[in-house]
mmCIF file of C-alpha atoms in Angstrom:
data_model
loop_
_atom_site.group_PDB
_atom_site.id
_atom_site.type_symbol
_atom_site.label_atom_id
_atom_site.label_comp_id
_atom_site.label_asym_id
_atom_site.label_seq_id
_atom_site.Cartn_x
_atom_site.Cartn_y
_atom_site.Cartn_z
ATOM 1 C CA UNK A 16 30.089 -3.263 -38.285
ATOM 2 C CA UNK A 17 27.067 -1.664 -37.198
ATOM 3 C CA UNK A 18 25.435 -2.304 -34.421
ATOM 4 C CA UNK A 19 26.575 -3.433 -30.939
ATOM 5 C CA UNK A 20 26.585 -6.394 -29.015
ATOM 6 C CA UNK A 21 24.317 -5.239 -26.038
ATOM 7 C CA UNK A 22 21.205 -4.816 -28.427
ATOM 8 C CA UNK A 23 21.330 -8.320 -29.607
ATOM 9 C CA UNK A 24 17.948 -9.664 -26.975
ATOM 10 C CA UNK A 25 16.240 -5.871 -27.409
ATOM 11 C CA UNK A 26 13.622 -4.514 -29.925
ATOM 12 C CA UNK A 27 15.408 -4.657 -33.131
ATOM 13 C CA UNK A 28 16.363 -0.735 -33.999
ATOM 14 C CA UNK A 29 16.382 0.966 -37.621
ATOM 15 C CA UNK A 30 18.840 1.790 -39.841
ATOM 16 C CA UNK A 31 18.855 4.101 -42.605
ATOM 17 C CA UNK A 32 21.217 4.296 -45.726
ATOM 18 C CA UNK A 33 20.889 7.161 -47.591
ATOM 19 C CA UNK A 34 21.146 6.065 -51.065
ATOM 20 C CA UNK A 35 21.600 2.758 -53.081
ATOM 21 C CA UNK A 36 24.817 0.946 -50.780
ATOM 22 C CA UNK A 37 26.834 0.996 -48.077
ATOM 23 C CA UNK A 38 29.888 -1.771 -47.451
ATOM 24 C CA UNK A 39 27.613 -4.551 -48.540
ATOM 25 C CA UNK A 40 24.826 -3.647 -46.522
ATOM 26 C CA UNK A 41 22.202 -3.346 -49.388
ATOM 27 C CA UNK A 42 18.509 -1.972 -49.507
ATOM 28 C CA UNK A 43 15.623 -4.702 -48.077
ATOM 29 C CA UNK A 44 19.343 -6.420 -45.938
ATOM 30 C CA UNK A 45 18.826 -7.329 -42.894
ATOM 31 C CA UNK A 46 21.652 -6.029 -40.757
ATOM 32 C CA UNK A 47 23.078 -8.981 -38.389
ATOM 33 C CA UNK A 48 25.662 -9.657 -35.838
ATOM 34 C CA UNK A 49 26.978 -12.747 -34.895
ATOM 35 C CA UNK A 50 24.297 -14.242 -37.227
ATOM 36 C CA UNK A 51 21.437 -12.604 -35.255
ATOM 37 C CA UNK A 52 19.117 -10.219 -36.700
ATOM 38 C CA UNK A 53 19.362 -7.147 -35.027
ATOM 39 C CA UNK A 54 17.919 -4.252 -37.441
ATOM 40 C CA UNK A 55 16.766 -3.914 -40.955
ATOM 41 C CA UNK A 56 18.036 -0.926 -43.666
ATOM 42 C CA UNK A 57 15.498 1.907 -44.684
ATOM 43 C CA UNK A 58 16.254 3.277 -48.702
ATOM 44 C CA UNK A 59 15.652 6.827 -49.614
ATOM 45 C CA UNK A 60 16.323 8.378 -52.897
ATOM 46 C CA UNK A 61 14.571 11.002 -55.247
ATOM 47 C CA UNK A 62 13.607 8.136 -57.200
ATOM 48 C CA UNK A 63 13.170 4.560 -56.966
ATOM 49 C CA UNK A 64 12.737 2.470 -59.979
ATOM 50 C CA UNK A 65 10.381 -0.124 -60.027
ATOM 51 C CA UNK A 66 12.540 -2.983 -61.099
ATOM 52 C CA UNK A 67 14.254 -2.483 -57.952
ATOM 53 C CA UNK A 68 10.940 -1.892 -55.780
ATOM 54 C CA UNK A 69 10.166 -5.430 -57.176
ATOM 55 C CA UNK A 70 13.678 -6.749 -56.428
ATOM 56 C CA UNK A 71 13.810 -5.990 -53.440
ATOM 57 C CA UNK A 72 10.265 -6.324 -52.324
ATOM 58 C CA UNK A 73 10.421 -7.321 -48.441
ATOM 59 C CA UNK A 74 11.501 -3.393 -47.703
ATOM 60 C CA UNK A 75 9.502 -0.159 -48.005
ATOM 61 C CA UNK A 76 11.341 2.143 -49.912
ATOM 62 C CA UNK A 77 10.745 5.506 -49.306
ATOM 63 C CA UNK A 78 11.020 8.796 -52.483
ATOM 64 C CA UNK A 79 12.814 11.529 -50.424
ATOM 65 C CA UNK A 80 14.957 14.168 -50.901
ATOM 66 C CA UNK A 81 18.033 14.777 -48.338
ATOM 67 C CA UNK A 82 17.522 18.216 -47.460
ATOM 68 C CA UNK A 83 13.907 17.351 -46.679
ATOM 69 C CA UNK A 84 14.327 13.994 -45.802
ATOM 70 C CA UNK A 85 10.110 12.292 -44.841
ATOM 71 C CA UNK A 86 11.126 10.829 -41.171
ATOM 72 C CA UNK A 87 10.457 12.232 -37.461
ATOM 73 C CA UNK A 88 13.143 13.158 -35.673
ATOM 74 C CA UNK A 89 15.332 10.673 -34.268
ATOM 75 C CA UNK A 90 14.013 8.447 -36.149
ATOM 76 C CA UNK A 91 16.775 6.324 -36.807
ATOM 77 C CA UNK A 92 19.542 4.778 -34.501
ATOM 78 C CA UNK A 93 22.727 5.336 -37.190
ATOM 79 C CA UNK A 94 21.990 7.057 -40.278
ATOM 80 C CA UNK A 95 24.556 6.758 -43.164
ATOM 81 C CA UNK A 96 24.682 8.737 -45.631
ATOM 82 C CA UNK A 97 27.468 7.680 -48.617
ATOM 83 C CA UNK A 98 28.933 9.115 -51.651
ATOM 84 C CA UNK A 99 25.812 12.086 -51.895
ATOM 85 C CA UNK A 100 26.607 15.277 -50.352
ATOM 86 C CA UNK A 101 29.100 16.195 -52.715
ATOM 87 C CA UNK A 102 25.726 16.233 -55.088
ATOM 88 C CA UNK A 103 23.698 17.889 -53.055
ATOM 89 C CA UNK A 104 23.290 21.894 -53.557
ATOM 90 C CA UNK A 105 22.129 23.270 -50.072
ATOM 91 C CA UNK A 106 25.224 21.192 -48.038
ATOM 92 C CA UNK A 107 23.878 22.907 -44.679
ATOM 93 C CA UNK A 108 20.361 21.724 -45.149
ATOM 94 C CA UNK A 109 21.495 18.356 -46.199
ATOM 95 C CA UNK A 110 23.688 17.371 -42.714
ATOM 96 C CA UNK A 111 20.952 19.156 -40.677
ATOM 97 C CA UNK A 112 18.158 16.905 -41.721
ATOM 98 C CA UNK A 113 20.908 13.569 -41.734
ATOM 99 C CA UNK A 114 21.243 15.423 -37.717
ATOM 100 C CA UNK A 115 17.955 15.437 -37.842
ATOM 101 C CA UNK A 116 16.769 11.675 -38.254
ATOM 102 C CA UNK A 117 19.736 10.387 -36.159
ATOM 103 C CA UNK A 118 19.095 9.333 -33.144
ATOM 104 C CA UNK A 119 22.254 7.979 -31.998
ATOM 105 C CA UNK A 120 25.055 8.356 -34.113
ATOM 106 C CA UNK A 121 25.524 9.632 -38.077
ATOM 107 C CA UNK A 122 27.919 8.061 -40.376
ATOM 108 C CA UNK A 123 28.915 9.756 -43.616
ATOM 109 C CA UNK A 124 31.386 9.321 -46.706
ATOM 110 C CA UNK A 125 32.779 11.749 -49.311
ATOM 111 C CA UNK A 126 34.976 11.283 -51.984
ATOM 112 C CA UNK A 127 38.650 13.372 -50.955
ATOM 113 C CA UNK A 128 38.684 15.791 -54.444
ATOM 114 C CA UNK A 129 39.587 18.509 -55.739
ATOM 115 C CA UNK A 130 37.859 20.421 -57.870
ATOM 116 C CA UNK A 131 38.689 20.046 -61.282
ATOM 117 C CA UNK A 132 38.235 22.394 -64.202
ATOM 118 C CA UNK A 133 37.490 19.936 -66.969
ATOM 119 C CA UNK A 134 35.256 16.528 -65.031
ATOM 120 C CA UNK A 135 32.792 14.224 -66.272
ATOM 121 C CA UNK A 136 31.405 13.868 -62.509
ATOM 122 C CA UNK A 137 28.511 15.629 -61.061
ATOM 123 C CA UNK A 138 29.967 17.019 -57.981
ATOM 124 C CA UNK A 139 29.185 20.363 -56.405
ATOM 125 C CA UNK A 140 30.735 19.926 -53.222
ATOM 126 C CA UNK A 141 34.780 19.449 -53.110
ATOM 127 C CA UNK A 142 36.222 18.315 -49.970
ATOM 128 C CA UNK A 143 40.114 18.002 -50.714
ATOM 129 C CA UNK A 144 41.642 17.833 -47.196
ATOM 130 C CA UNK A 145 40.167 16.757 -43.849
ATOM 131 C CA UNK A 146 40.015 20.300 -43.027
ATOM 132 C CA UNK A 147 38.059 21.535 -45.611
ATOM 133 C CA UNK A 148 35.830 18.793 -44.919
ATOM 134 C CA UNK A 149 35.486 19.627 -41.185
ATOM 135 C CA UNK A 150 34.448 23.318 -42.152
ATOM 136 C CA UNK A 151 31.912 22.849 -43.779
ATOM 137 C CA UNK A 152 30.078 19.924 -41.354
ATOM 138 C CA UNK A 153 30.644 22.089 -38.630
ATOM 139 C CA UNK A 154 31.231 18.931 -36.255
ATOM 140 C CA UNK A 155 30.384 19.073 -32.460
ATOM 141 C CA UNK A 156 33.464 20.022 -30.042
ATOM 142 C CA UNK A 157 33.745 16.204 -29.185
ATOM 143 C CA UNK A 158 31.873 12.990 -29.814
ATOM 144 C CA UNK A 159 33.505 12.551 -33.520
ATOM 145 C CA UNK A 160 35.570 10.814 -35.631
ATOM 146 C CA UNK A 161 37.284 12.271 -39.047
ATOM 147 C CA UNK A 162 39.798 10.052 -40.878
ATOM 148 C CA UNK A 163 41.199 9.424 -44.247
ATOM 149 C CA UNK A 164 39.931 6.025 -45.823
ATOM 150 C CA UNK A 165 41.205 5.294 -48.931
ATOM 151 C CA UNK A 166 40.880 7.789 -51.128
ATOM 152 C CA UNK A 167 37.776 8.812 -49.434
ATOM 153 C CA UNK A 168 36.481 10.734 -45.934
ATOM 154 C CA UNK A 169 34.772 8.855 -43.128
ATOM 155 C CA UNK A 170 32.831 10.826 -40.702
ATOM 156 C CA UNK A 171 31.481 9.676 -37.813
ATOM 157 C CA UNK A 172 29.347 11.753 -35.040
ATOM 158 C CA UNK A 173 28.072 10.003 -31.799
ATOM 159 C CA UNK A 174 24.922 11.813 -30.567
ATOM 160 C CA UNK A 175 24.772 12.538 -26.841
ATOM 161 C CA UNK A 176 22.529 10.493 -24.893
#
């Protein structure tokens, strides 16, 4: 569930999903609550094929790379970012600029793995325990959550206001 109840008669606020899906909400989606319309879903990735440009032609998809990600700051009111950073090569760089486009409140997954010495995947990044996870984001003293889901890690950091 994102969003939150009290937004429902405001502005409608921007999402973004770093990367092809997250939990069904899908690139061009509208995101709604109780049926209502209450933001829309920005897609970044390095590249964007065409056929799904086309498919999904009511959004603006935008080429990007995450440790240089094209948005202001605060651009966004939740940013989630899925399944990627264990891809990416400059991990620091990477959460700074997801810091940097959130304006409320970041949301991120990564697989729970070890690293293994014979893989077919593409992963750079290992984050086998919570811990190990936790190190490397560097989270804020409070205002975060950091829980086992699956066989995966949700993250979630709640920006100050």
């Amino acid at each position: 569930f994102i969003g939150n109840q009290r937004n429902l008669f405001r502005p409608k606020t921007s999402y973004v999903a770093i990367f092809d899906s997250v939990g069904g909400l899908r690139a061009g989606g509208p995101i709604r609550l109780a049926g209502v319309e209450v933001g829309t879903v920005t897609a970044v990735d390095i590249h964007i094929p065409e056929k799904i440009r086309s498919r999904y032609s009511n959004i603006t998809f935008r080429n990007g790379n995450i440790e240089n990600l094209p948005f202001k700051d605060n651009s966004f009111d939740t940013v989630v970012c899925t399944h990627t950073l264990e891809h990416v090569l400059d991990f620091p760089k990477s959460v700074s600029e997801l810091r940097r486009v959130a304006k409320n409140r970041l949301i991120i997954v990564v697989p729970m793995q070890r690293p293994y010495r014979y893989t077919l995947d593409p992963h750079i990044n290992f984050f086998p325990y919570l811990h190990s996870f936790l190190q490397a984001i560097k989270p804020p003293k409070e205002r975060f959550v950091c829980k086992v889901a699956g066989g995966d890690i949700f993250y979630r950091e709640d920006f100050k206001k």
